Amino acid sequence: MSTREIDDRAARPGRRTTRRTLAVTATAAVALAGMGGPALAKGPGGESNGNPNTSKKITQAVDVDNVWAHLEEFQRIADDNGGNRAAGTEGYEASAEYVEQVLQEAGYETERHPFSYPRTRTVAESLTVEGESLGVRVMSYSPATPDGGVTGTLAAPAVDPEGCDAAAYGEGADLTGQIAIVSRGSCAFAAKSLVAAAVGAEAVLVYNNVPGMVNGTLGEPDPGYVPAGGMTQADGQAVLARMAEGPVEATVQLETVDEVVSTFNVLAETSQGRDDNVVMLGAHLDGAQEGAGINDNATGSAAILETAVQLATVNKLNNTVRFAWWGGEEDGLQGSDAWVADQSDDELADIATYLNFDMVGSPNYIIGVYDADESTYAAPVEVPDGSIETEDVFTDYFDSIGQPWVDTMFSGRSDYQPFIAAGIPASGLFTGADGTKTEEEVEMFGGTAGITYDPNYHTPADDLSNVNPEALDIMGDAIAHATLSLAQDTSEVNGKRSAGKSGKPHPQGDLPTADEGDEGDEDAA
């Protein structure tokens, strides 16, 4: 998930009252040791369902063991490619080849959608405090430190630890030759960097105000910035304790390089169904540059991959289902943005709704659904019509099986952003990233309060051991249910109905929309 934060107002999921609810083949084959064709859908006794055309059958068919097998392949791919699956790398190419081969074996034709974009790649990020190495994360758009880094005495604001304005450092403060250390809090990281520069600091370090690492962005380039890096809360507090005893010297090195990434998305769709009423699912295939990216986001990629495999065995679908594995999400939603931009208005109008799955196996998980109806969180983006009804597909399912769930902010901070910007309804699932788990959430889902949902988010430790199988199982079933449900009927979302093996429109026509007249057409209901 691309969640480099511009400011410090991080969303935390909270409970709400429940509501009703093309063909381009791979350029090279990937070696899949022991991997045959897609597993047939199985019932609880091991018998083949053959045609998993009900919610019960499709959720049984999308078995967590099969999803886990895909995760093992993504981990193997990362291990074979320098521990990395970032966009533009050999690890990403191999990940895409694996997805393509599984899809082709299941009967799909696959398409690569190419695109390019500029990227700033981290070359060095290190922090040494009195000889001890501490973790630091360079912020996006931070200027680089000079060769060898910046060395100086650490200085904290004398008045307000957040360092949001010059007054926070005290009257006449002069940090020339020093490194500012400030708390995450109520203002943008860019402001902290500009203020640190204004009082003469050589660099600024921002420690978290909750457990976990700060993954920040300065938002855009600015010649007034000083180099800026993020720290964990624990390291920040430990350094402040040392500073209380006397001067503390540190060296920080933050270096990046600019490059152009040429990469691609992978897409496939069912051969059945109404092609002017497409249900679309997406998950980003790339990982962060720091590691293998297994929870973020091999989990979402694996879950929709297995859903595609099993959906291919359903003998009748009313609506086309299109699957997308996005590239460049970690660099700012590059792949999904490029794909949406390349579609015509008519092609976009054919998409009934978009479902996004970014991190669905967090180790200290919540079961989160995007809050399209804003019953818990006000959305900072415009919520397209039909999104609430798409949300209902997930929440009604969870309610029907007695599964607790919470809202997560409908923020547009993942690959659904380009779709909602185009007016396409959307929803999705999320098990949490760098937010902190509450006691109430522990009562609902288990786990540990006071630590982040994924303590290994955007780190080298985001490997196969960083995935909670129970969360993956719950979310995999919900994805399967929602996919099949919408593949058969989107009338609650957009008023369009389909019937018959041909996938042609319903004989009685589509339901009228609000601006077309009556909503309550009893004959069409």
Coordinates of C-alpha atoms in Angstrom, one line a residue:
M1 CA 0.0 0.0 0.0
S2 CA 1.3 3.4 -0.9
T3 CA 0.7 5.3 2.3
R4 CA 3.6 7.7 2.6
E5 CA 1.8 10.3 4.7
I6 CA 1.8 14.0 3.8
D7 CA 0.6 15.0 7.3
D8 CA 0.0 13.5 10.7
R9 CA -3.8 13.0 10.6
A10 CA -3.7 9.2 10.2
A11 CA -7.1 7.4 10.1
R12 CA -7.9 4.7 12.5
P13 CA -10.7 2.2 11.9
G14 CA -13.6 2.3 14.3
R15 CA -16.8 0.3 14.6
R16 CA -20.1 1.5 13.2
T17 CA -23.6 0.3 13.4
T18 CA -24.2 -2.4 10.8
R19 CA -26.3 -1.7 7.7
R20 CA -28.3 -3.8 5.3
T21 CA -26.8 -4.9 3.2
L22 CA -6.7 -8.1 -25.4
A23 CA -4.6 -11.1 -25.4
V24 CA -0.8 -10.8 -24.9
T25 CA 0.9 -13.9 -23.6
A26 CA 3.8 -13.8 -21.1
T27 CA 7.2 -13.2 -22.8
A28 CA 8.9 -15.9 -20.8
A29 CA 7.8 -18.9 -18.7
V30 CA 8.5 -18.9 -15.0
A31 CA 9.7 -22.1 -13.4
L32 CA 6.9 -23.3 -11.1
A33 CA 8.3 -26.2 -9.3
G34 CA 5.5 -28.7 -8.4
M35 CA 2.9 -26.3 -9.7
G36 CA 0.3 -27.8 -11.9
G37 CA -3.0 -26.4 -13.2
P38 CA -5.4 -24.6 -11.0
A39 CA -7.0 -26.6 -8.2
L40 CA -10.6 -27.6 -8.9
A41 CA -13.2 -26.1 -6.6
K42 CA -13.8 -28.6 -3.7
G43 CA -16.6 -29.1 -1.3
P44 CA -16.2 -29.7 2.5
G45 CA -15.8 -33.4 2.0
G46 CA -13.3 -33.1 -0.8
E47 CA -15.7 -33.6 -3.6
S48 CA -15.5 -31.4 -6.6
N49 CA -18.1 -28.7 -6.8
G50 CA -17.4 -28.3 -10.5
N51 CA -19.6 -25.3 -10.7
P52 CA -19.2 -23.0 -7.6
N53 CA -22.2 -20.9 -8.5
T54 CA -23.4 -19.9 -5.0
S55 CA -21.8 -18.0 -2.2
K56 CA -21.3 -21.1 -0.2
K57 CA -19.7 -23.0 -3.0
I58 CA -17.4 -20.1 -4.2
T59 CA -16.2 -19.4 -0.7
Q60 CA -15.3 -23.0 -0.2
A61 CA -13.6 -23.1 -3.6
V62 CA -11.4 -20.1 -2.9
D63 CA -9.5 -22.1 -0.3
V64 CA -6.9 -20.4 1.9
D65 CA -4.4 -23.2 1.3
N66 CA -4.5 -22.3 -2.4
V67 CA -4.1 -18.6 -1.7
W68 CA -1.2 -19.4 0.6
A69 CA 0.4 -21.5 -2.2
H70 CA 0.4 -18.3 -4.4
L71 CA 2.0 -16.4 -1.5
E72 CA 4.7 -19.0 -1.3
E73 CA 5.5 -18.5 -5.0
F74 CA 5.7 -14.7 -4.5
Q75 CA 8.1 -15.3 -1.6
R76 CA 10.2 -17.6 -3.7
I77 CA 10.3 -15.1 -6.5
A78 CA 11.4 -12.4 -4.1
D79 CA 14.1 -14.7 -2.6
D80 CA 15.4 -15.4 -6.1
N81 CA 15.5 -11.7 -7.0
G82 CA 17.4 -9.9 -4.3
G83 CA 14.5 -10.0 -1.8
N84 CA 12.5 -7.5 -3.9
R85 CA 9.4 -7.3 -6.1
A86 CA 9.2 -3.6 -6.7
A87 CA 7.9 -2.2 -10.0
G88 CA 10.5 -2.2 -12.7
T89 CA 12.6 -5.0 -11.1
E90 CA 13.2 -8.6 -12.2
G91 CA 11.2 -9.7 -9.1
Y92 CA 8.2 -7.8 -10.5
E93 CA 8.6 -9.3 -13.9
A94 CA 8.8 -12.8 -12.4
S95 CA 5.7 -12.1 -10.3
A96 CA 3.8 -11.0 -13.4
E97 CA 4.9 -14.1 -15.3
Y98 CA 3.6 -16.3 -12.4
V99 CA 0.2 -14.5 -12.4
E100 CA 0.0 -14.8 -16.2
Q101 CA 0.8 -18.5 -16.2
V102 CA -1.8 -19.3 -13.5
L103 CA -4.4 -17.4 -15.3
Q104 CA -3.6 -18.9 -18.7
E105 CA -3.8 -22.4 -17.2
A106 CA -7.2 -21.5 -15.9
G107 CA -8.4 -20.5 -19.4
Y108 CA -7.9 -16.8 -19.4
E109 CA -6.2 -14.6 -22.0
T110 CA -3.9 -12.1 -20.3
E111 CA -3.0 -8.6 -21.3
R112 CA -0.1 -6.4 -20.3
H113 CA -0.8 -2.7 -20.1
P114 CA 2.6 -0.8 -20.3
F115 CA 3.3 2.6 -18.8
S116 CA 6.3 4.6 -17.6
Y117 CA 6.8 7.1 -14.8
P118 CA 9.6 8.9 -13.0
R119 CA 10.7 7.5 -9.6
T120 CA 13.0 8.5 -6.8
R121 CA 14.8 5.5 -5.5
T122 CA 16.4 5.3 -2.1
V123 CA 20.1 4.7 -2.3
A124 CA 21.1 5.2 1.3
E125 CA 19.2 5.8 4.5
S126 CA 21.2 5.5 7.8
L127 CA 21.2 7.1 11.2
T128 CA 24.0 6.8 13.8
V129 CA 23.6 8.3 17.2
E130 CA 26.7 8.2 19.3
G131 CA 28.0 5.2 17.4
E132 CA 24.7 3.3 17.6
S133 CA 22.8 2.5 14.4
L134 CA 19.1 3.4 14.4
G135 CA 16.4 2.9 11.8
V136 CA 15.5 5.9 9.6
R137 CA 13.2 6.3 6.6
V138 CA 13.9 9.0 4.0
M139 CA 10.8 11.0 3.2
S140 CA 9.5 11.3 -0.4
Y141 CA 10.7 14.5 -2.0
S142 CA 13.4 15.0 0.6
P143 CA 16.6 16.5 -0.7
A144 CA 19.7 14.3 -0.3
T145 CA 22.3 14.8 2.3
P146 CA 25.8 15.6 1.1
D147 CA 28.2 12.7 0.5
G148 CA 28.9 11.0 3.8
G149 CA 25.8 12.4 5.3
V150 CA 25.2 15.3 7.8
T151 CA 26.8 15.2 11.2
G152 CA 25.8 17.5 14.0
T153 CA 24.3 17.8 17.5
L154 CA 20.7 16.8 17.9
A155 CA 18.4 19.7 18.9
A156 CA 14.7 19.4 19.9
P157 CA 12.3 22.3 19.9
A158 CA 12.3 24.1 23.2
V159 CA 8.6 25.1 23.3
D160 CA 6.6 22.6 21.2
P161 CA 8.1 19.2 20.3
E162 CA 6.2 19.1 17.0
G163 CA 8.3 21.9 15.5
C164 CA 5.4 23.2 13.3
D165 CA 6.6 26.9 13.4
A166 CA 9.7 28.8 14.4
A167 CA 8.2 29.8 17.7
A168 CA 8.3 26.1 18.6
Y169 CA 12.1 26.3 18.9
G170 CA 12.0 29.4 21.1
E171 CA 12.8 33.0 20.4
G172 CA 15.9 33.6 18.4
A173 CA 16.6 29.9 18.0
D174 CA 19.7 29.1 15.8
L175 CA 20.3 25.5 14.9
T176 CA 23.1 26.1 12.5
G177 CA 25.2 22.9 12.2
Q178 CA 22.6 20.9 14.1
I179 CA 20.0 18.3 13.3
A180 CA 16.5 18.9 14.5
I181 CA 14.5 16.1 16.0
V182 CA 10.7 16.7 16.3
S183 CA 7.6 14.7 17.0
R184 CA 4.9 13.7 14.6
G185 CA 1.7 15.5 15.4
S186 CA -0.7 18.0 13.9
C187 CA 1.1 19.6 11.0
A188 CA 2.5 18.5 7.6
F189 CA 5.9 16.9 7.4
A190 CA 6.7 19.6 4.8
A191 CA 6.1 22.3 7.3
K192 CA 8.5 20.6 9.8
S193 CA 11.2 20.5 7.1
L194 CA 10.7 24.1 6.1
V195 CA 10.7 25.4 9.7
A196 CA 13.8 23.4 10.5
A197 CA 15.5 25.0 7.5
A198 CA 14.3 28.4 8.7
V199 CA 16.0 28.0 12.1
G200 CA 19.2 26.8 10.5
A201 CA 19.1 23.1 11.0
E202 CA 21.0 20.8 8.5
A203 CA 18.4 18.1 8.6
V204 CA 15.2 17.1 10.4
L205 CA 14.2 13.8 12.0
V206 CA 10.6 13.1 12.8
Y207 CA 9.8 10.4 15.4
N208 CA 6.4 8.8 15.5
N209 CA 3.8 9.6 18.1
V210 CA 2.5 6.0 18.0
P211 CA 4.5 2.8 17.8
G212 CA 6.0 2.1 14.4
M213 CA 8.1 3.8 11.7
V214 CA 7.1 7.1 10.1
N215 CA 6.7 6.6 6.4
G216 CA 6.4 10.2 5.3
T217 CA 6.3 12.4 2.2
L218 CA 6.9 16.1 1.8
G219 CA 4.3 16.2 -0.8
E220 CA 6.2 17.9 -3.7
P221 CA 9.7 19.2 -4.3
D222 CA 10.7 22.5 -2.7
P223 CA 14.2 24.1 -2.6
G224 CA 13.5 25.3 0.9
Y225 CA 13.5 21.8 2.4
V226 CA 16.3 20.3 4.5
P227 CA 16.8 16.5 4.3
A228 CA 14.0 14.8 6.3
G229 CA 13.7 11.3 7.7
G230 CA 11.3 9.3 9.8
M231 CA 12.0 7.4 13.0
T232 CA 10.1 5.1 15.3
Q233 CA 8.5 6.3 18.5
A234 CA 10.7 4.1 20.6
D235 CA 14.0 5.4 19.0
G236 CA 12.8 9.0 19.2
Q237 CA 12.0 8.7 22.9
A238 CA 15.3 6.9 23.6
V239 CA 17.3 9.7 21.9
L240 CA 15.4 12.4 23.8
A241 CA 16.3 10.7 27.0
R242 CA 20.0 10.8 26.1
M243 CA 19.7 14.4 25.1
A244 CA 18.3 15.2 28.6
E245 CA 21.6 14.1 30.0
G246 CA 23.8 16.2 27.7
P247 CA 24.7 16.9 24.0
V248 CA 24.1 14.0 21.6
E249 CA 25.9 13.8 18.2
A250 CA 24.3 12.1 15.3
T251 CA 25.1 11.4 11.6
V252 CA 22.2 11.0 9.1
Q253 CA 22.6 9.9 5.5
L254 CA 19.6 10.2 3.2
E255 CA 20.3 9.7 -0.5
T256 CA 18.1 9.0 -3.5
V257 CA 18.4 8.9 -7.3
D258 CA 15.9 9.9 -9.9
E259 CA 15.0 7.3 -12.6
V260 CA 12.4 6.4 -15.2
V261 CA 10.5 3.2 -14.6
S262 CA 9.0 1.3 -17.5
T263 CA 6.7 -1.4 -16.3
F264 CA 3.1 -2.7 -16.9
N265 CA -0.2 -3.9 -15.3
V266 CA -1.5 -7.4 -15.9
L267 CA -5.2 -7.8 -16.8
A268 CA -7.6 -10.6 -17.6
E269 CA -11.4 -11.0 -17.8
T270 CA -14.0 -13.7 -18.0
S271 CA -15.2 -14.8 -21.4
Q272 CA -18.8 -14.8 -20.2
G273 CA -21.0 -11.9 -19.1
R274 CA -22.4 -8.6 -20.2
D275 CA -19.5 -6.6 -21.4
D276 CA -21.3 -3.2 -20.9
N277 CA -21.6 -4.0 -17.2
V278 CA -18.1 -5.0 -16.0
V279 CA -17.3 -5.9 -12.4
M280 CA -13.7 -5.0 -11.8
L281 CA -11.3 -6.2 -9.1
G282 CA -7.8 -5.0 -8.5
A283 CA -4.8 -5.5 -6.3
H284 CA -1.3 -4.0 -6.7
L285 CA 1.3 -6.6 -7.6
D286 CA 4.4 -4.6 -6.8
G287 CA 6.0 -4.5 -3.4
A288 CA 7.8 -1.6 -1.6
Q289 CA 11.5 -1.3 -2.4
E290 CA 12.4 -2.3 1.1
G291 CA 11.5 -6.0 0.8
A292 CA 9.4 -8.8 -0.6
G293 CA 6.1 -7.1 0.0
I294 CA 4.1 -10.2 1.0
N295 CA 1.4 -8.7 3.1
D296 CA 1.6 -5.5 1.1
N297 CA 0.5 -6.6 -1.3
A298 CA 1.1 -10.2 -2.4
T299 CA -1.9 -11.0 -0.2
G300 CA -4.4 -9.0 -2.3
S301 CA -2.8 -10.3 -5.5
A302 CA -3.0 -13.9 -4.4
A303 CA -6.6 -13.6 -3.2
I304 CA -7.9 -12.2 -6.4
L305 CA -5.7 -14.7 -8.4
E306 CA -7.3 -17.6 -6.7
T307 CA -10.8 -16.0 -7.1
A308 CA -10.1 -15.7 -10.8
V309 CA -9.1 -19.4 -11.0
Q310 CA -12.2 -20.6 -9.3
L311 CA -14.6 -18.2 -11.0
A312 CA -13.4 -19.7 -14.3
T313 CA -15.2 -22.9 -13.4
V314 CA -18.6 -21.3 -12.9
N315 CA -20.8 -22.2 -15.9
K316 CA -22.8 -19.0 -16.1
L317 CA -21.9 -15.4 -15.4
N318 CA -24.3 -12.6 -16.1
N319 CA -21.6 -9.8 -16.0
T320 CA -18.1 -9.7 -17.3
V321 CA -15.5 -9.8 -14.4
R322 CA -12.2 -8.1 -15.1
F323 CA -9.2 -8.7 -12.8
A324 CA -6.2 -6.3 -12.6
W325 CA -2.8 -6.6 -11.0
W326 CA -1.4 -3.1 -10.8
G327 CA 2.2 -2.0 -11.1
G328 CA 3.8 1.1 -9.5
E329 CA 1.2 1.5 -6.7
E330 CA 4.0 1.9 -4.1
D331 CA 5.3 4.8 -6.2
G332 CA 2.0 6.7 -6.2
L333 CA -0.8 4.6 -7.8
Q334 CA 1.0 4.8 -11.1
G335 CA -0.4 1.7 -12.8
S336 CA -4.1 2.1 -12.0
D337 CA -3.9 5.8 -12.8
A338 CA -2.3 5.1 -16.2
W339 CA -4.8 2.4 -17.0
V340 CA -7.8 4.6 -16.2
A341 CA -6.3 7.5 -18.1
D342 CA -6.0 5.3 -21.2
Q343 CA -9.7 4.2 -21.2
S344 CA -12.3 6.1 -23.2
D345 CA -15.3 7.6 -21.5
D346 CA -17.5 4.8 -22.9
E347 CA -15.1 2.1 -21.6
L348 CA -15.1 3.6 -18.1
A349 CA -18.9 3.9 -18.2
D350 CA -19.1 0.2 -18.8
I351 CA -17.5 -0.5 -15.4
A352 CA -20.3 -1.2 -12.9
T353 CA -18.1 -1.0 -9.8
Y354 CA -14.5 -1.5 -8.8
L355 CA -13.3 -3.6 -5.8
N356 CA -9.8 -2.9 -4.3
F357 CA -7.8 -5.3 -2.1
D358 CA -4.6 -3.9 -0.6
M359 CA -3.3 -5.7 2.4
V360 CA -5.7 -8.5 3.5
G361 CA -3.4 -10.5 5.8
S362 CA -2.0 -8.2 8.4
P363 CA -0.5 -10.0 11.4
N364 CA -2.4 -7.8 14.0
Y365 CA -5.4 -7.5 11.8
I366 CA -8.8 -5.9 11.7
I367 CA -11.5 -6.8 9.2
G368 CA -12.0 -3.4 7.6
V369 CA -14.4 -2.3 4.9
Y370 CA -14.0 1.1 3.0
D371 CA -16.5 3.5 4.7
A372 CA -18.4 4.7 1.6
D373 CA -21.4 5.8 3.5
E374 CA -19.2 7.9 5.9
S375 CA -20.9 6.5 8.9
T376 CA -17.7 6.5 10.9
Y377 CA -15.3 8.7 8.8
A378 CA -15.9 11.7 6.7
A379 CA -14.3 10.9 3.3
P380 CA -11.7 13.4 2.1
V381 CA -12.7 12.5 -1.5
E382 CA -16.0 12.5 -3.4
V383 CA -17.8 9.2 -3.0
P384 CA -19.4 8.1 -6.3
D385 CA -23.0 6.9 -6.4
G386 CA -23.2 3.1 -6.0
S387 CA -20.2 2.9 -3.6
I388 CA -22.5 2.6 -0.6
E389 CA -24.3 -0.3 -2.2
T390 CA -21.0 -1.9 -3.1
E391 CA -19.9 -1.6 0.5
D392 CA -23.1 -3.3 1.5
V393 CA -22.1 -6.4 -0.5
F394 CA -19.2 -6.9 1.9
T395 CA -20.9 -5.8 5.2
D396 CA -24.1 -7.8 4.5
Y397 CA -21.9 -10.8 3.9
F398 CA -20.0 -10.4 7.2
D399 CA -23.2 -9.8 9.1
S400 CA -24.7 -12.9 7.6
I401 CA -21.9 -15.1 8.9
G402 CA -21.5 -13.3 12.3
Q403 CA -18.1 -11.9 11.4
P404 CA -17.3 -8.6 13.2
W405 CA -16.0 -5.8 11.0
V406 CA -15.1 -2.1 11.2
D407 CA -15.0 0.9 8.9
T408 CA -11.8 2.1 7.4
M409 CA -11.7 5.6 5.8
F410 CA -12.8 5.9 2.2
S411 CA -9.6 7.9 1.6
G412 CA -8.6 7.1 -2.0
R413 CA -5.1 6.2 -0.8
S414 CA -4.9 3.0 -2.9
D415 CA -5.7 2.0 -6.4
Y416 CA -9.4 2.8 -6.2
Q417 CA -8.5 6.5 -6.3
P418 CA -8.4 6.8 -10.2
F419 CA -11.7 5.0 -10.4
I420 CA -13.6 7.1 -8.0
A421 CA -12.1 10.2 -9.6
A422 CA -13.7 9.0 -12.8
G423 CA -17.1 8.6 -11.0
I424 CA -16.9 4.8 -10.8
P425 CA -18.4 3.2 -7.6
A426 CA -15.9 1.4 -5.4
S427 CA -15.3 -0.4 -2.2
G428 CA -12.7 -2.8 -0.8
L429 CA -11.2 -4.6 2.2
F430 CA -8.3 -3.8 4.4
T431 CA -6.7 -5.5 7.4
G432 CA -4.6 -2.5 8.5
A433 CA -1.1 -1.0 7.9
D434 CA 0.6 1.4 10.3
G435 CA -2.4 2.4 12.3
T436 CA -2.5 1.3 16.0
K437 CA -4.9 -1.4 17.2
T438 CA -7.3 -0.4 19.9
E439 CA -8.6 -2.3 22.9
E440 CA -12.1 -2.4 21.3
E441 CA -10.6 -3.9 18.1
V442 CA -8.8 -6.6 20.2
E443 CA -12.2 -7.6 21.7
M444 CA -13.5 -7.9 18.1
F445 CA -10.6 -9.6 16.4
G446 CA -8.0 -10.6 18.9
G447 CA -4.4 -9.5 18.6
T448 CA -2.5 -6.9 20.6
A449 CA -3.6 -3.4 21.5
G450 CA -1.2 -0.5 21.3
I451 CA 0.9 -1.8 18.4
T452 CA 0.4 -1.4 14.7
Y453 CA -1.7 -3.7 12.5
D454 CA 1.4 -4.6 10.5
P455 CA 4.6 -3.9 12.5
N456 CA 6.6 -4.9 9.5
Y457 CA 4.9 -2.6 7.1
H458 CA 7.3 -1.4 4.3
T459 CA 10.3 -3.2 5.9
P460 CA 12.4 -6.2 4.9
A461 CA 10.5 -8.3 7.4
D462 CA 7.3 -8.1 5.3
D463 CA 7.8 -11.8 4.3
L464 CA 5.6 -14.9 4.4
S465 CA 5.9 -15.0 8.2
N466 CA 4.2 -11.5 8.3
V467 CA 0.8 -12.9 7.1
N468 CA -2.0 -13.9 9.4
P469 CA -3.7 -17.0 7.8
E470 CA -7.0 -16.4 9.7
A471 CA -7.3 -12.8 8.3
L472 CA -6.4 -14.1 4.8
D473 CA -9.1 -16.8 5.0
I474 CA -11.8 -14.4 6.2
M475 CA -11.0 -11.8 3.5
G476 CA -10.5 -14.4 0.8
D477 CA -14.0 -15.7 1.4
A478 CA -15.4 -12.2 1.4
I479 CA -13.7 -11.4 -1.9
A480 CA -15.1 -14.6 -3.5
H481 CA -18.6 -13.9 -2.3
A482 CA -18.6 -10.3 -3.5
T483 CA -17.1 -11.2 -6.9
L484 CA -19.7 -13.9 -7.6
S485 CA -22.6 -11.8 -6.3
L486 CA -21.8 -8.9 -8.4
A487 CA -20.9 -11.1 -11.4
Q488 CA -24.6 -12.2 -11.3
D489 CA -26.3 -8.9 -10.3
T490 CA -25.3 -5.3 -10.0
S491 CA -28.8 -3.9 -10.0
E492 CA -28.5 -2.5 -6.4
V493 CA -25.3 -0.7 -7.4
N494 CA -26.2 0.8 -10.8
G495 CA -29.6 -0.4 -11.8
K496 CA -28.4 -2.7 -14.5
R497 CA -29.7 -6.3 -14.6
S498 CA -28.5 -9.2 -16.6
A499 CA -30.0 -12.7 -17.2
G500 CA -29.3 -15.7 -19.3
K501 CA -26.2 -17.5 -20.4
S502 CA -25.6 -15.0 -23.1
G503 CA -25.1 -12.2 -20.6
K504 CA -27.4 -10.0 -22.6
P505 CA -29.5 -7.4 -20.7
H506 CA -32.5 -8.5 -18.8
P507 CA -35.7 -8.7 -21.0
Q508 CA -37.4 -6.1 -18.9
G509 CA -34.5 -3.7 -19.2
D510 CA -32.3 -2.0 -16.6
L511 CA -33.8 -0.3 -13.6
P512 CA -34.1 3.5 -14.0
T513 CA -31.6 5.6 -12.2
A514 CA -32.6 8.5 -10.0
D515 CA -32.1 11.1 -12.7
E516 CA -34.1 9.0 -15.2
G517 CA -37.3 9.0 -13.3
D518 CA -39.0 6.5 -11.0
E519 CA -36.7 4.6 -8.7
G520 CA -39.6 2.3 -7.6
D521 CA -40.4 0.6 -10.9
E522 CA -42.4 -2.4 -9.5
D523 CA -42.4 -4.2 -12.8
A524 CA -38.6 -4.1 -12.9
A525 CA -38.1 -5.0 -9.2

